[in-house]
Short mmCIF file of N, CA, C and O in Angstrom, two decimals:
data_model
loop_
_atom_site.label_atom_id
_atom_site.label_comp_id
_atom_site.label_asym_id
_atom_site.label_seq_id
_atom_site.Cartn_x
_atom_site.Cartn_y
_atom_site.Cartn_z
N MET A 19 113.42 -158.17 -52.64
CA MET A 19 113.68 -157.09 -53.51
C MET A 19 115.36 -156.96 -53.03
O MET A 19 115.65 -157.06 -51.99
N LYS A 20 116.09 -156.75 -54.22
CA LYS A 20 117.49 -156.56 -54.01
C LYS A 20 118.00 -155.06 -54.00
O LYS A 20 117.37 -154.30 -54.62
N ASN A 21 118.72 -154.77 -52.89
CA ASN A 21 119.45 -153.45 -52.68
C ASN A 21 120.59 -153.36 -53.73
O ASN A 21 121.43 -154.27 -53.68
N ILE A 22 120.61 -152.23 -54.49
CA ILE A 22 121.85 -151.92 -55.34
C ILE A 22 122.28 -150.66 -55.24
O ILE A 22 121.50 -149.83 -54.74
N SER A 23 123.51 -150.30 -55.56
CA SER A 23 124.05 -148.98 -55.59
C SER A 23 124.41 -148.70 -57.12
O SER A 23 124.97 -149.63 -57.75
N ILE A 24 123.96 -147.63 -57.50
CA ILE A 24 124.24 -147.26 -59.01
C ILE A 24 124.79 -145.73 -58.94
O ILE A 24 124.55 -144.95 -57.99
N ASN A 25 125.59 -145.47 -59.97
CA ASN A 25 126.08 -144.20 -60.22
C ASN A 25 125.38 -143.56 -61.42
O ASN A 25 125.16 -144.21 -62.47
N VAL A 26 124.74 -142.33 -61.03
CA VAL A 26 124.13 -141.70 -62.31
C VAL A 26 124.56 -140.09 -62.19
O VAL A 26 125.05 -139.76 -61.15
N SER A 27 124.54 -139.50 -63.23
CA SER A 27 124.93 -138.18 -63.47
C SER A 27 124.10 -137.26 -62.56
O SER A 27 122.81 -137.45 -62.32
N GLU A 28 124.74 -136.16 -61.95
CA GLU A 28 123.96 -135.41 -61.00
C GLU A 28 122.75 -134.75 -61.74
O GLU A 28 121.72 -134.58 -61.11
N PRO A 29 122.77 -134.17 -62.95
CA PRO A 29 121.57 -133.73 -63.64
C PRO A 29 120.49 -134.67 -63.88
O PRO A 29 119.34 -134.44 -63.46
N VAL A 30 120.85 -135.82 -64.12
CA VAL A 30 119.82 -136.84 -64.27
C VAL A 30 119.13 -137.16 -62.82
O VAL A 30 117.89 -137.34 -62.62
N TYR A 31 120.01 -137.16 -61.87
CA TYR A 31 119.31 -137.55 -60.35
C TYR A 31 118.50 -136.40 -60.00
O TYR A 31 117.47 -136.49 -59.36
N ARG A 32 119.04 -135.12 -60.09
CA ARG A 32 118.29 -133.98 -59.93
C ARG A 32 116.91 -133.96 -60.55
O ARG A 32 115.87 -133.59 -59.88
N ASP A 33 116.82 -134.44 -61.75
CA ASP A 33 115.64 -134.26 -62.38
C ASP A 33 114.71 -135.41 -61.92
O ASP A 33 113.45 -135.15 -61.80
N PHE A 34 115.19 -136.58 -61.54
CA PHE A 34 114.36 -137.48 -60.92
C PHE A 34 113.81 -136.96 -59.58
O PHE A 34 112.77 -137.29 -59.16
N GLN A 35 114.57 -136.29 -58.80
CA GLN A 35 114.24 -135.95 -57.61
C GLN A 35 113.15 -134.88 -57.80
O GLN A 35 112.19 -134.80 -57.08
N ALA A 36 113.34 -133.90 -58.66
CA ALA A 36 112.44 -132.82 -58.86
C ALA A 36 110.88 -133.39 -59.29
O ALA A 36 109.92 -132.94 -58.87
N TYR A 37 111.12 -134.47 -60.21
CA TYR A 37 109.96 -134.96 -60.68
C TYR A 37 109.20 -135.81 -59.61
O TYR A 37 107.89 -135.92 -59.43
N ALA A 38 109.98 -136.50 -58.72
CA ALA A 38 109.41 -137.18 -57.65
C ALA A 38 108.49 -136.22 -56.79
O ALA A 38 107.47 -136.63 -56.35
N ARG A 39 109.26 -135.09 -56.37
CA ARG A 39 108.45 -134.16 -55.43
C ARG A 39 107.23 -133.64 -56.15
O ARG A 39 106.07 -133.55 -55.58
N LYS A 40 107.31 -133.42 -57.54
CA LYS A 40 106.09 -133.04 -58.20
C LYS A 40 104.86 -134.03 -58.31
O LYS A 40 103.73 -133.57 -58.22
N VAL A 41 105.17 -135.29 -58.25
CA VAL A 41 104.20 -136.26 -58.35
C VAL A 41 104.08 -137.05 -56.98
O VAL A 41 103.31 -137.99 -56.87
N ASP A 42 104.70 -136.38 -55.98
CA ASP A 42 104.53 -136.77 -54.65
C ASP A 42 104.91 -138.37 -54.35
O ASP A 42 104.22 -139.14 -53.92
N ARG A 43 106.16 -138.65 -54.91
CA ARG A 43 106.65 -140.06 -54.96
C ARG A 43 108.16 -139.92 -54.49
O ARG A 43 108.57 -138.72 -54.53
N LYS A 44 108.79 -140.96 -54.25
CA LYS A 44 110.17 -141.02 -53.86
C LYS A 44 110.98 -141.23 -55.39
O LYS A 44 110.32 -141.91 -56.23
N ALA A 45 112.06 -140.70 -55.35
CA ALA A 45 112.83 -140.90 -56.60
C ALA A 45 113.30 -142.40 -56.72
O ALA A 45 113.32 -142.86 -58.01
N SER A 46 113.57 -143.06 -55.67
CA SER A 46 113.78 -144.41 -55.79
C SER A 46 112.75 -145.23 -56.43
O SER A 46 112.91 -146.15 -57.25
N GLU A 47 111.41 -144.85 -56.17
CA GLU A 47 110.24 -145.48 -56.69
C GLU A 47 110.30 -145.24 -58.29
O GLU A 47 110.18 -146.29 -59.08
N LEU A 48 110.63 -144.14 -58.61
CA LEU A 48 110.58 -143.68 -59.99
C LEU A 48 111.66 -144.49 -60.78
O LEU A 48 111.70 -145.02 -61.88
N ILE A 49 112.92 -144.55 -60.13
CA ILE A 49 114.05 -145.29 -60.78
C ILE A 49 113.75 -146.76 -60.91
O ILE A 49 113.99 -147.35 -61.81
N ARG A 50 113.24 -147.23 -59.79
CA ARG A 50 112.70 -148.79 -59.97
C ARG A 50 111.71 -148.98 -61.05
O ARG A 50 111.84 -150.08 -61.69
N GLU A 51 110.78 -148.08 -61.09
CA GLU A 51 109.90 -148.19 -62.24
C GLU A 51 110.36 -148.12 -63.53
O GLU A 51 110.21 -148.82 -64.45
N ALA A 52 111.46 -147.12 -63.69
CA ALA A 52 112.12 -146.89 -65.04
C ALA A 52 112.89 -148.35 -65.26
O ALA A 52 112.95 -148.70 -66.57
N MET A 53 113.52 -148.98 -64.24
CA MET A 53 114.25 -150.04 -64.51
C MET A 53 113.31 -151.23 -65.04
O MET A 53 113.60 -151.99 -65.79
N GLU A 54 112.24 -151.21 -64.30
CA GLU A 54 111.07 -152.42 -64.71
C GLU A 54 110.57 -152.05 -66.26
O GLU A 54 110.52 -153.17 -66.92
N MET A 55 110.41 -150.90 -66.58
CA MET A 55 109.99 -150.67 -67.89
C MET A 55 111.12 -150.99 -68.88
O MET A 55 110.85 -151.59 -70.03
N TYR A 56 112.34 -150.74 -68.58
CA TYR A 56 113.58 -151.14 -69.45
C TYR A 56 113.61 -152.55 -69.66
O TYR A 56 113.62 -153.24 -70.67
N HIS A 57 113.40 -153.26 -68.47
CA HIS A 57 113.53 -154.70 -68.48
C HIS A 57 112.39 -155.32 -69.21
O HIS A 57 112.64 -156.29 -70.10
N ALA A 58 111.16 -154.71 -69.18
CA ALA A 58 110.03 -155.41 -70.07
C ALA A 58 110.19 -155.05 -71.54
O ALA A 58 109.90 -155.82 -72.35
N GLU A 59 110.74 -153.80 -71.82
CA GLU A 59 110.65 -153.53 -73.32
C GLU A 59 111.96 -153.91 -74.03
O GLU A 59 111.85 -154.05 -75.16
N ARG A 60 113.11 -154.08 -73.11
CA ARG A 60 114.29 -154.42 -73.87
C ARG A 60 115.11 -155.62 -73.58
O ARG A 60 115.63 -156.35 -74.45
N ILE A 61 114.73 -156.23 -72.40
CA ILE A 61 115.45 -157.28 -71.95
C ILE A 61 114.56 -158.59 -72.03
O ILE A 61 114.99 -159.54 -72.56
N ASN A 62 113.35 -158.43 -71.48
CA ASN A 62 112.52 -159.60 -71.30
C ASN A 62 111.62 -159.79 -72.57
O ASN A 62 110.38 -160.14 -72.24
N THR A 63 112.08 -159.51 -73.80
CA THR A 63 111.23 -159.86 -74.91
C THR A 63 111.87 -160.97 -75.61
O THR A 63 112.96 -161.40 -75.61
N GLN A 64 110.96 -161.67 -76.38
CA GLN A 64 111.35 -162.84 -77.14
C GLN A 64 112.15 -162.31 -78.38
O GLN A 64 112.01 -161.38 -78.97
N PRO A 65 113.26 -163.09 -78.67
CA PRO A 65 114.05 -162.61 -79.80
C PRO A 65 113.24 -162.59 -81.09
O PRO A 65 112.44 -163.70 -81.00
N HIS A 66 113.32 -161.85 -81.90
CA HIS A 66 112.69 -161.87 -83.25
C HIS A 66 113.35 -162.79 -84.06
O HIS A 66 114.60 -162.77 -84.45
N GLU A 67 112.74 -163.85 -84.61
CA GLU A 67 113.37 -164.72 -85.56
C GLU A 67 113.38 -164.28 -86.95
O GLU A 67 112.60 -163.46 -87.48
N SER A 68 114.49 -164.58 -87.58
CA SER A 68 114.58 -164.10 -89.16
C SER A 68 113.54 -164.73 -89.89
O SER A 68 113.24 -166.00 -89.70
N VAL A 69 112.87 -164.13 -90.83
CA VAL A 69 111.97 -164.52 -91.76
C VAL A 69 112.60 -165.90 -92.39
O VAL A 69 111.83 -166.80 -92.76
N LEU A 70 113.89 -165.86 -92.71
CA LEU A 70 114.58 -166.92 -93.50
C LEU A 70 114.65 -168.04 -92.64
O LEU A 70 114.69 -169.21 -93.03
N ALA A 71 114.64 -168.08 -91.21
CA ALA A 71 114.61 -169.16 -90.34
C ALA A 71 113.30 -169.82 -90.12
O ALA A 71 113.29 -170.92 -89.70
N MET A 72 112.20 -169.17 -90.59
CA MET A 72 110.79 -169.64 -90.31
C MET A 72 110.56 -170.67 -91.32
O MET A 72 110.71 -170.78 -92.47
N ALA A 73 109.61 -171.65 -90.72
CA ALA A 73 109.17 -172.64 -91.60
C ALA A 73 108.03 -172.29 -92.53
O ALA A 73 107.24 -171.35 -92.16
N PRO A 74 107.91 -172.63 -93.74
CA PRO A 74 106.95 -172.26 -94.67
C PRO A 74 105.57 -172.80 -94.09
O PRO A 74 105.54 -173.83 -93.39
N MET A 75 104.55 -172.08 -94.45
CA MET A 75 103.17 -172.45 -93.81
C MET A 75 102.33 -173.00 -95.05
O MET A 75 102.38 -172.27 -96.07
N ASP A 76 101.45 -173.90 -94.71
CA ASP A 76 100.61 -174.50 -95.85
C ASP A 76 99.12 -173.72 -95.72
O ASP A 76 98.67 -173.95 -94.49
N LEU A 77 98.76 -172.85 -96.55
CA LEU A 77 97.74 -172.20 -96.44
C LEU A 77 96.56 -172.61 -97.22
O LEU A 77 95.52 -172.09 -97.34
N GLY A 78 96.83 -173.71 -97.86
CA GLY A 78 95.90 -174.46 -98.69
C GLY A 78 95.88 -173.98 -100.10
O GLY A 78 96.80 -173.34 -100.50
N GLU A 79 94.81 -174.17 -100.86
CA GLU A 79 94.73 -174.05 -102.22
C GLU A 79 94.30 -172.51 -102.48
O GLU A 79 93.47 -172.03 -101.60
N MET A 80 94.52 -171.96 -103.63
CA MET A 80 94.02 -170.59 -103.98
C MET A 80 92.55 -170.73 -104.04
O MET A 80 92.12 -171.62 -104.88
N ARG A 81 91.72 -169.75 -103.70
CA ARG A 81 90.20 -169.82 -103.69
C ARG A 81 90.00 -169.20 -105.04
O ARG A 81 88.97 -169.64 -105.62
N VAL A 82 90.60 -168.23 -105.65
CA VAL A 82 90.26 -167.62 -106.89
C VAL A 82 91.52 -167.57 -107.78
O VAL A 82 92.73 -167.29 -107.24
N ASP A 83 91.48 -168.06 -108.88
CA ASP A 83 92.62 -167.94 -109.86
C ASP A 83 92.95 -166.51 -110.23
O ASP A 83 92.06 -165.63 -110.09
N SER A 84 94.26 -166.28 -110.52
CA SER A 84 94.48 -164.98 -110.87
C SER A 84 94.04 -164.62 -112.17
O SER A 84 94.01 -165.44 -113.14
N VAL A 85 93.35 -163.44 -112.27
CA VAL A 85 92.76 -163.21 -113.64
C VAL A 85 93.46 -161.88 -114.27
O VAL A 85 93.24 -161.59 -115.31
N PHE A 86 94.56 -161.50 -113.66
CA PHE A 86 95.19 -160.43 -114.33
C PHE A 86 96.55 -161.04 -114.83
O PHE A 86 97.22 -161.69 -114.26
N GLU A 87 96.96 -160.42 -116.12
CA GLU A 87 98.11 -160.85 -116.72
C GLU A 87 99.14 -159.99 -116.18
O GLU A 87 99.10 -158.96 -115.90
N GLY A 88 100.41 -160.78 -115.70
CA GLY A 88 101.69 -159.93 -115.24
C GLY A 88 101.45 -159.50 -113.95
O GLY A 88 102.05 -158.50 -113.57
N ASP A 89 100.54 -160.16 -113.12
CA ASP A 89 100.40 -159.67 -111.81
C ASP A 89 101.63 -160.22 -110.94
O ASP A 89 102.55 -160.93 -111.41
N ILE A 90 101.56 -159.97 -109.63
CA ILE A 90 102.46 -160.30 -108.85
C ILE A 90 102.87 -161.89 -108.41
O ILE A 90 103.87 -162.32 -108.34
N LEU A 91 101.69 -162.69 -108.56
CA LEU A 91 101.83 -164.09 -108.58
C LEU A 91 102.64 -164.57 -109.71
O LEU A 91 103.38 -165.56 -109.44
N ASP A 92 102.52 -164.03 -110.89
CA ASP A 92 103.43 -164.43 -112.00
C ASP A 92 104.87 -164.13 -111.72
O ASP A 92 105.85 -165.05 -111.98
N GLU A 93 105.18 -162.93 -111.05
CA GLU A 93 106.60 -162.64 -110.82
C GLU A 93 107.16 -163.50 -109.73
O GLU A 93 108.31 -163.78 -109.74
N MET A 94 106.27 -163.83 -108.81
CA MET A 94 106.61 -164.72 -107.67
C MET A 94 107.06 -166.24 -108.16
O MET A 94 108.03 -166.78 -107.57
N SER A 95 106.23 -166.56 -109.16
CA SER A 95 106.54 -167.93 -109.43
C SER A 95 107.70 -168.00 -110.43
O SER A 95 108.30 -169.20 -110.63
N GLU A 96 108.31 -167.03 -110.90
CA GLU A 96 109.55 -167.01 -111.69
C GLU A 96 110.73 -166.99 -110.95
O GLU A 96 111.83 -167.31 -111.35
N ILE A 97 110.63 -166.83 -109.70
CA ILE A 97 111.83 -166.72 -108.74
C ILE A 97 112.44 -168.21 -108.54
O ILE A 97 111.92 -169.11 -108.59
#
């Protein structure tokens, strides 16, 4: 584990200390846990690929022909 020094505002650190006392933990544990959560949710995620960059998928033939006039399939085929 790597030791680091960070600067946080007094009110934020006081809140961490108060909550740590309330849940019988150390403020450093809570801060470490918060950093792990941030890492998991924001940093260590796969980048979302644009729909335009995705390769088309072959889903086979239609099982049922369109029976409605002017449905969305007709609109899509005009594009």
